[in-house]
Structures are given as C-alpha cells and as structure tokens.
Short mmCIF file of C-alpha atoms and ligand atoms in Angstrom, two decimals:
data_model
loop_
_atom_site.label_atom_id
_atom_site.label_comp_id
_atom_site.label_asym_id
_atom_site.label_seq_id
_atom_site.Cartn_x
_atom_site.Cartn_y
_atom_site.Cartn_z
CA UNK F 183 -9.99 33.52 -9.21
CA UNK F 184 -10.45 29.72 -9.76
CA UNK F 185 -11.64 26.82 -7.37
CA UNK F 186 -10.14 23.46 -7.96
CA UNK F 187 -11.30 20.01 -5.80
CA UNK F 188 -9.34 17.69 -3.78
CA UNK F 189 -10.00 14.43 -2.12
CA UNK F 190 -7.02 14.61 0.39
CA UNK F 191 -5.27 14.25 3.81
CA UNK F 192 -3.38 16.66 5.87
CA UNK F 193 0.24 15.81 6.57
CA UNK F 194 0.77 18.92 7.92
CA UNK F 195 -0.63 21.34 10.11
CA UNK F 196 1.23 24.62 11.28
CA UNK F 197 0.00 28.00 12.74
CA UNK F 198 -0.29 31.36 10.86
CA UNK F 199 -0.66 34.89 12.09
CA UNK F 200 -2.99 34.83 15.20
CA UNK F 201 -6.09 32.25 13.90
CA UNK F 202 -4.90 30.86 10.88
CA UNK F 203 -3.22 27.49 9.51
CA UNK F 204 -1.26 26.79 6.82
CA UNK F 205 -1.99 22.88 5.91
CA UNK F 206 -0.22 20.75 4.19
CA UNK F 207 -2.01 18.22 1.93
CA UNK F 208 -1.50 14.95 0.05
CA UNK F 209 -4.09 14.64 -2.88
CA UNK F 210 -5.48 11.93 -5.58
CA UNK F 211 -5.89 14.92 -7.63
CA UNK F 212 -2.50 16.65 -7.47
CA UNK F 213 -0.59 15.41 -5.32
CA UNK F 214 1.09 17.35 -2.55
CA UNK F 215 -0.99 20.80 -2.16
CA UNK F 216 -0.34 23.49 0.94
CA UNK F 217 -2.75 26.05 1.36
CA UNK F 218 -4.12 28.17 3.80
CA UNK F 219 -7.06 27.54 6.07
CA UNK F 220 -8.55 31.22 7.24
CA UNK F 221 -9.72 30.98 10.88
CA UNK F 222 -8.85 27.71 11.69
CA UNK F 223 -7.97 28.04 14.64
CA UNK F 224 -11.24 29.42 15.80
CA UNK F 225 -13.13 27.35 17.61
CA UNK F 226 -16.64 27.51 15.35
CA UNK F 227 -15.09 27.83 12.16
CA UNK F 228 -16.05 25.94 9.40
CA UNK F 229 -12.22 24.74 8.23
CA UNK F 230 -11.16 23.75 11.99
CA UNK F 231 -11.88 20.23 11.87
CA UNK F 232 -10.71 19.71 8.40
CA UNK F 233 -7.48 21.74 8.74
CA UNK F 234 -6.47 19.20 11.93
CA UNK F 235 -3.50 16.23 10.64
CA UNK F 236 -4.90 13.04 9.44
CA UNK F 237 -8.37 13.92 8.51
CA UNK F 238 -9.54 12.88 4.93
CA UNK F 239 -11.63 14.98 3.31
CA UNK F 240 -13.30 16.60 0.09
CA UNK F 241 -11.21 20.46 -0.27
CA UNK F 242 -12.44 22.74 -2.29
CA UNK F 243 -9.41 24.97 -2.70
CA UNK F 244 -9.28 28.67 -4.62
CA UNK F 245 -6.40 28.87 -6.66
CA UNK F 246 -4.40 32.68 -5.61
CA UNK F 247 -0.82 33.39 -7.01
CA UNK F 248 0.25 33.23 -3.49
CA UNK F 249 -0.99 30.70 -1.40
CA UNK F 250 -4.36 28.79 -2.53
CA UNK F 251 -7.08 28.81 0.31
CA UNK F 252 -9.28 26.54 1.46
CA UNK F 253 -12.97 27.94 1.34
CA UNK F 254 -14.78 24.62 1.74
CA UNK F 255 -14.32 20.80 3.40
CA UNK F 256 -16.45 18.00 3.62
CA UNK F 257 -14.67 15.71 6.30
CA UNK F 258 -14.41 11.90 4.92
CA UNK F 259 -12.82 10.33 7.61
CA UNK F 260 -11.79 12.26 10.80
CA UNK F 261 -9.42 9.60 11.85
CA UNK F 262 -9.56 10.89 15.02
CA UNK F 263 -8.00 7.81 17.25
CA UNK F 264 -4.86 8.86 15.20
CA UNK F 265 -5.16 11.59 17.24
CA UNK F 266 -6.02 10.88 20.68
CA UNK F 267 -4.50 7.79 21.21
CA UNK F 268 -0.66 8.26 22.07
CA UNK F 269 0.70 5.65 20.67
CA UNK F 270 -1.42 5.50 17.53
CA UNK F 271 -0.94 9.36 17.08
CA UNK F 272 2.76 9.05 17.45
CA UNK F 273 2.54 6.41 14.21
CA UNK F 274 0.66 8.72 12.18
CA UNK F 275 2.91 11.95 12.97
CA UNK F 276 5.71 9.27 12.04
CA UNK F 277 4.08 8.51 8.66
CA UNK F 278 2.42 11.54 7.93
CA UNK F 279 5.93 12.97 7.61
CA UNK F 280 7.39 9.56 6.23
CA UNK F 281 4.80 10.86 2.97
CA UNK F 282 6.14 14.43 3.47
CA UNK F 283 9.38 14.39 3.09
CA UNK F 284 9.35 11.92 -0.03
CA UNK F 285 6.97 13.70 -1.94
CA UNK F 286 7.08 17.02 -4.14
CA UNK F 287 4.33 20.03 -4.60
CA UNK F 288 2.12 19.26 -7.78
CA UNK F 289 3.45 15.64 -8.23
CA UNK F 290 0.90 13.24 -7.67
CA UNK F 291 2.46 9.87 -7.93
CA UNK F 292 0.42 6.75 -8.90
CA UNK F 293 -1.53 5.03 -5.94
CA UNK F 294 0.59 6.85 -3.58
CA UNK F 295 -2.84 8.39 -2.44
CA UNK F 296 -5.12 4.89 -1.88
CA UNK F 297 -1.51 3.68 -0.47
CA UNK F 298 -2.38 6.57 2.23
CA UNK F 299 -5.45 6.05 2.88
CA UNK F 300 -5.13 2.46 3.65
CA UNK F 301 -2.12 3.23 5.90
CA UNK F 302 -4.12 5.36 8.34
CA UNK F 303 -6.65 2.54 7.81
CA UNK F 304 -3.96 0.31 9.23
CA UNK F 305 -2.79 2.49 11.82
CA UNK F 306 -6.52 3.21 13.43
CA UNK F 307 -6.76 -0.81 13.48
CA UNK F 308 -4.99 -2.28 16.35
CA UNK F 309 -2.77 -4.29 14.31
CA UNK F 310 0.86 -4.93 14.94
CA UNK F 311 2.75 -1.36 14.94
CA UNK F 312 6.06 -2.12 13.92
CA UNK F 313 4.83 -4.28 11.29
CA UNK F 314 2.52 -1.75 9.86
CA UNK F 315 5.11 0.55 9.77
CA UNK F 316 7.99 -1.69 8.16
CA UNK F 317 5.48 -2.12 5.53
CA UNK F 318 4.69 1.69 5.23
CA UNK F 319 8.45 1.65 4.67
CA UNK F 320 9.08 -0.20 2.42
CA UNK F 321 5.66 0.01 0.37
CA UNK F 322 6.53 3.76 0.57
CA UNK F 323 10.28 3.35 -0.70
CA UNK F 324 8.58 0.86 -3.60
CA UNK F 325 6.28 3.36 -5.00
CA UNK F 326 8.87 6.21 -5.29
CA UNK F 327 11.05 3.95 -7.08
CA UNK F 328 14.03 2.94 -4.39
CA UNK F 329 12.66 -0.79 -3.49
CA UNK F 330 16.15 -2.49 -2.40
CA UNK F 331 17.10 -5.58 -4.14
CA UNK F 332 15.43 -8.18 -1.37
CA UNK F 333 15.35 -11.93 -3.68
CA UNK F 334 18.77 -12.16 -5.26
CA UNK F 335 22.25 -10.57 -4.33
CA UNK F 336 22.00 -7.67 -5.92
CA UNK F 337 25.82 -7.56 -7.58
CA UNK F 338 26.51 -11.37 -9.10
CA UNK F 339 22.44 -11.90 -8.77
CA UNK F 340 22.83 -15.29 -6.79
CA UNK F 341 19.85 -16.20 -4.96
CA UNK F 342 20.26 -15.87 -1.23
CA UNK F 343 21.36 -19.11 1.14
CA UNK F 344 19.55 -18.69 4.64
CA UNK F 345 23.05 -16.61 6.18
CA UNK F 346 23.18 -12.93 3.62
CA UNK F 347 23.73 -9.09 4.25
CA UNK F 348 22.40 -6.15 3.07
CA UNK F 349 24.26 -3.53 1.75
CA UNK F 350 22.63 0.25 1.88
CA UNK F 351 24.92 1.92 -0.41
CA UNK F 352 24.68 -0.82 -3.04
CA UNK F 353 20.86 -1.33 -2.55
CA UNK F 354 20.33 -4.84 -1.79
CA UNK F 355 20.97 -7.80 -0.39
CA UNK F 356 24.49 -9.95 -0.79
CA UNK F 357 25.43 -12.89 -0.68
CA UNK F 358 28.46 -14.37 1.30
CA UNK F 359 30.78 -13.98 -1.07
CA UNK F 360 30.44 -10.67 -2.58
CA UNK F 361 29.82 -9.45 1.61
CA UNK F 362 33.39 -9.74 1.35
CA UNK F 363 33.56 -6.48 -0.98
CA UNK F 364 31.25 -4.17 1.25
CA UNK F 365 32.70 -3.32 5.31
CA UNK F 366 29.37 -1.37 5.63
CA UNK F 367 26.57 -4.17 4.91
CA UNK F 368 25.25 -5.87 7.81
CA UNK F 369 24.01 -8.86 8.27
CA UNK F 370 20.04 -10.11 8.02
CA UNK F 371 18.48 -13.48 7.43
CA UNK F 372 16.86 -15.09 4.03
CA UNK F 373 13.55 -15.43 6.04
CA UNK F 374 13.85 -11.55 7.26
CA UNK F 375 14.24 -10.17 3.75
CA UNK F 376 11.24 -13.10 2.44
CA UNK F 377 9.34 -11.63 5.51
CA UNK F 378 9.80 -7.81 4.22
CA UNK F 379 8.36 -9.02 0.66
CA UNK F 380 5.40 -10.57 2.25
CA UNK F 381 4.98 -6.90 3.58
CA UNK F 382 5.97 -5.36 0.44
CA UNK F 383 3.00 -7.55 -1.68
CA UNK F 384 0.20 -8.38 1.13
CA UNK F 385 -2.58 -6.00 2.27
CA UNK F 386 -2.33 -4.64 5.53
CA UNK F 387 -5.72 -6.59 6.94
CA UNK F 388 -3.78 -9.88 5.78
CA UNK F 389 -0.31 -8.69 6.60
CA UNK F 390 -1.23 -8.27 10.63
CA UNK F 391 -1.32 -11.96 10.83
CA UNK F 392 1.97 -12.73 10.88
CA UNK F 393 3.75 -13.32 13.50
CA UNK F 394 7.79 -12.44 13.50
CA UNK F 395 10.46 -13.14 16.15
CA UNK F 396 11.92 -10.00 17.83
CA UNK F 397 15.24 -10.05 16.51
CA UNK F 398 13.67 -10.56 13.13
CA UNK F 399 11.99 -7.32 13.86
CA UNK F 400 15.12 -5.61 14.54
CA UNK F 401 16.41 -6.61 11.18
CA UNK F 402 13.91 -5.61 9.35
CA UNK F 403 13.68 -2.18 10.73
CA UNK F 404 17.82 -1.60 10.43
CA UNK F 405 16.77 -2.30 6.54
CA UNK F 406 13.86 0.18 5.65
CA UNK F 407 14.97 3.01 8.16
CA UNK F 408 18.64 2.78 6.67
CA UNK F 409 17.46 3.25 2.94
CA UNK F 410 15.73 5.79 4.28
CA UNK F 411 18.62 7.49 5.97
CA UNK F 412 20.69 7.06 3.20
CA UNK F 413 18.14 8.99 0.58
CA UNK F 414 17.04 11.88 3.00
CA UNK F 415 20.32 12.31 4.70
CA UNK F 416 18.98 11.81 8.01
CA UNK F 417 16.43 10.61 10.42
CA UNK F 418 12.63 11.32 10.39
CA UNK F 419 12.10 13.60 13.08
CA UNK F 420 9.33 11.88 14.33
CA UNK F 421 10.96 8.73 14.95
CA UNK F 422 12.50 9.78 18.15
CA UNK F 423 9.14 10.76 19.73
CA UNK F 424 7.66 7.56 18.83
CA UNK F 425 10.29 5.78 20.21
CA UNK F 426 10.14 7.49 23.15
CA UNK F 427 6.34 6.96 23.52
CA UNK F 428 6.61 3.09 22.82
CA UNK F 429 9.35 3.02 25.61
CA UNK F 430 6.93 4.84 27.97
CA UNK F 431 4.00 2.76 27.20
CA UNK F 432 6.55 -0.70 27.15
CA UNK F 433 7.12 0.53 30.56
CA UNK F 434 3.63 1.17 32.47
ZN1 ZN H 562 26.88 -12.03 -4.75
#
C-alpha cells in the first residue's frame, strides 16, 4: 500500500457508516481527491478537525483500490470563522461547491489551488460579499476556460458604447446592433462589464475597495450566475441558503 501527500482543502464533508467521513478535497498536488477519514466523527480523533469543510491542511493519504484514506493531517489554516459565522459560512458552502462542481477527480488545473486559498482568504476578511463572490465567479469561470467576452461585442467585435447587452448563449457582450439578433441577451452597462474585469485582474485585498452602485451589483451578478447556469444546467444549491441568510441578516 502507498502513501501520497497533499496540501489541500475540504470542499466536502459527508457522513459514513456510524463515525466515519468521506471528504472531499481540492489539492495543489492532484487536484480533486475524496477519501475517507476513519473516526472522524469521534470526538478525540486525530482526523476530526482536519476532515471538517474549509480547513487547509497537509494530508497524508494511503492510496487503496477503493477509496484512499487519510492516516495523517497537519491543519494549515482552520478557517474556522468560515464556519461559525453565518453569513461568512454560508459564502464558503456557496464556493466550496462553486469549486466542486467545476472540477474533475485527478485533474489539478493550474493555480486553481492558490486561486482557493486566497478566496477563503477573502471570505474570512470582512470585505464586500457580493463582490468577493462576483469575482470568485468569474475568476473561477476564467481559469476553467469559459471567461465571457466582456471588452468587445463578441460577434462583429465592436468595442462597447456605454448602453450594450450580454448574451449567455453567445458568450459575451453585444453591441446595439447585433442585440437585435439575440431575444435572450439582457441588458448591462459598459462600466458594469469594465467593473467585472477589474474583478477578473485585481487581487482580492485591492479589489474590496471599490465601491459599486446597487443596480450595478445586480448586473453583474445576472452575468456570472447565468454563465454558470448555462454550463451546469442549473443553480448551485447553495445559493438559495445564502440568499436566504443575507435576507435574514438584511433584516435584523
Ligand atoms: Zn456587434
């Protein structure tokens, strides 16, 4: 039986059998890895606090022709406010699952990991939610290789006037003209798709300092959650709790 390492997160936590956990884990080394972590769920094991979602740590996994196991982690970061704080947790769960559902067992894909780890980075600050997670979105959507045309029209290539539309099932942005053409694509300002490259190109410390106008916001969101809607085929889950949990907390 071999052992292989992993600097990692979990994305996923579930229960097995009556103590166990199967966990779900992004990797630098290998990308997306599930495994299972033997007594878990008891409350002095060794794997508990590493098998819980969010935590970064160092795995060392053995390789079974089942299911690999985890028989060692050295926690990194707990990330624990991603945890107990509601409205923080509910972002994670959101992009935890966001990373998921886009990625494939044994892939690892480029700087999707460091892409991870400063997202949770992000989230744990109390920067501007939304904003974090537009640019989660779209950063995310960029990396696996479906960025949406955002700087020109993206079927005659004109650049954009400050009244444009964006068109899901053609991938882009259009201008008046060629709007004509497509019933489905709605319509979005010049300065909301300049605003979503900002987030696309700008860390996340330097990102948080913008400041953007609340129907600007709603734009922006109808963009990256509708590419994503179109390539999964439906909604995240998650977005429905976190929803409801901003709503609560608008509301107290
Ligand atoms: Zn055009």
């Amino acid at each position: 039986m071999s052992l292989y390492n992993l600097e990692a997160v979990v994305l996923r936590s579930r229960n097995l059998g009556e103590a166990d956990k199967i966990i779900t884990l992004y990797s630098r080394e290998r990308g997306k890895v599930r495994a299972v972590a033997r007594g878990a769920r008891r409350p002095r094991n060794r794997l508990r606090a590493g098998a819980e979602v969010c935590t970064h740590g160092q795995y060392l996994v053995f390789e079974n022709r089942g299911l690999d196991a985890i028989s060692q982690c050295d926690i990194v970061n707990s990330h624990r406010q991603l945890r107990e704080d509601l409205v923080k947790a509910a972002g994670g769960a959101y992009v935890l699952e966001l990373f998921d559902v886009f990625t494939e067992e044994g892939e690892p894909k480029g700087d999707l990991f460091p892409f991870l780890l400063a997202v949770l980075q992000a989230l744990e600050a109390d920067a501007d939610l939304e904003l974090v997670l537009r640019a989660v979105e779209i950063g995310l959507l960029a990396r696996l290789g479906y960025l949406p045309e955002l700087k020109a029209c993206v079927i005659c290539g004109k650049s954009l006037s400050e009244a444009t539309a964006f068109s899901v099932s053609r991938g882009g942005a259009l201008c008046a003209a060629c709007r004509q053409n497509d019933v489905d694509a709605f319509s979005v300002t010049a300065g909301t798709l300049a605003t979503l490259n900002y987030l696309l190109r700008t860390p996340f410390d330097q990102a948080r300092k913008l400041r953007v106008p609340s129907d600007m916001r709603g734009e922006l969101k109808n963009i990256t959650v509708s590419c994503i809607r179109a390539l999964l085929g439906r909604d995240i889950n998650s977005a429905a709790f976190l929803a409801l949990v901003q709503e609560t907390v608008r509301k107290s």
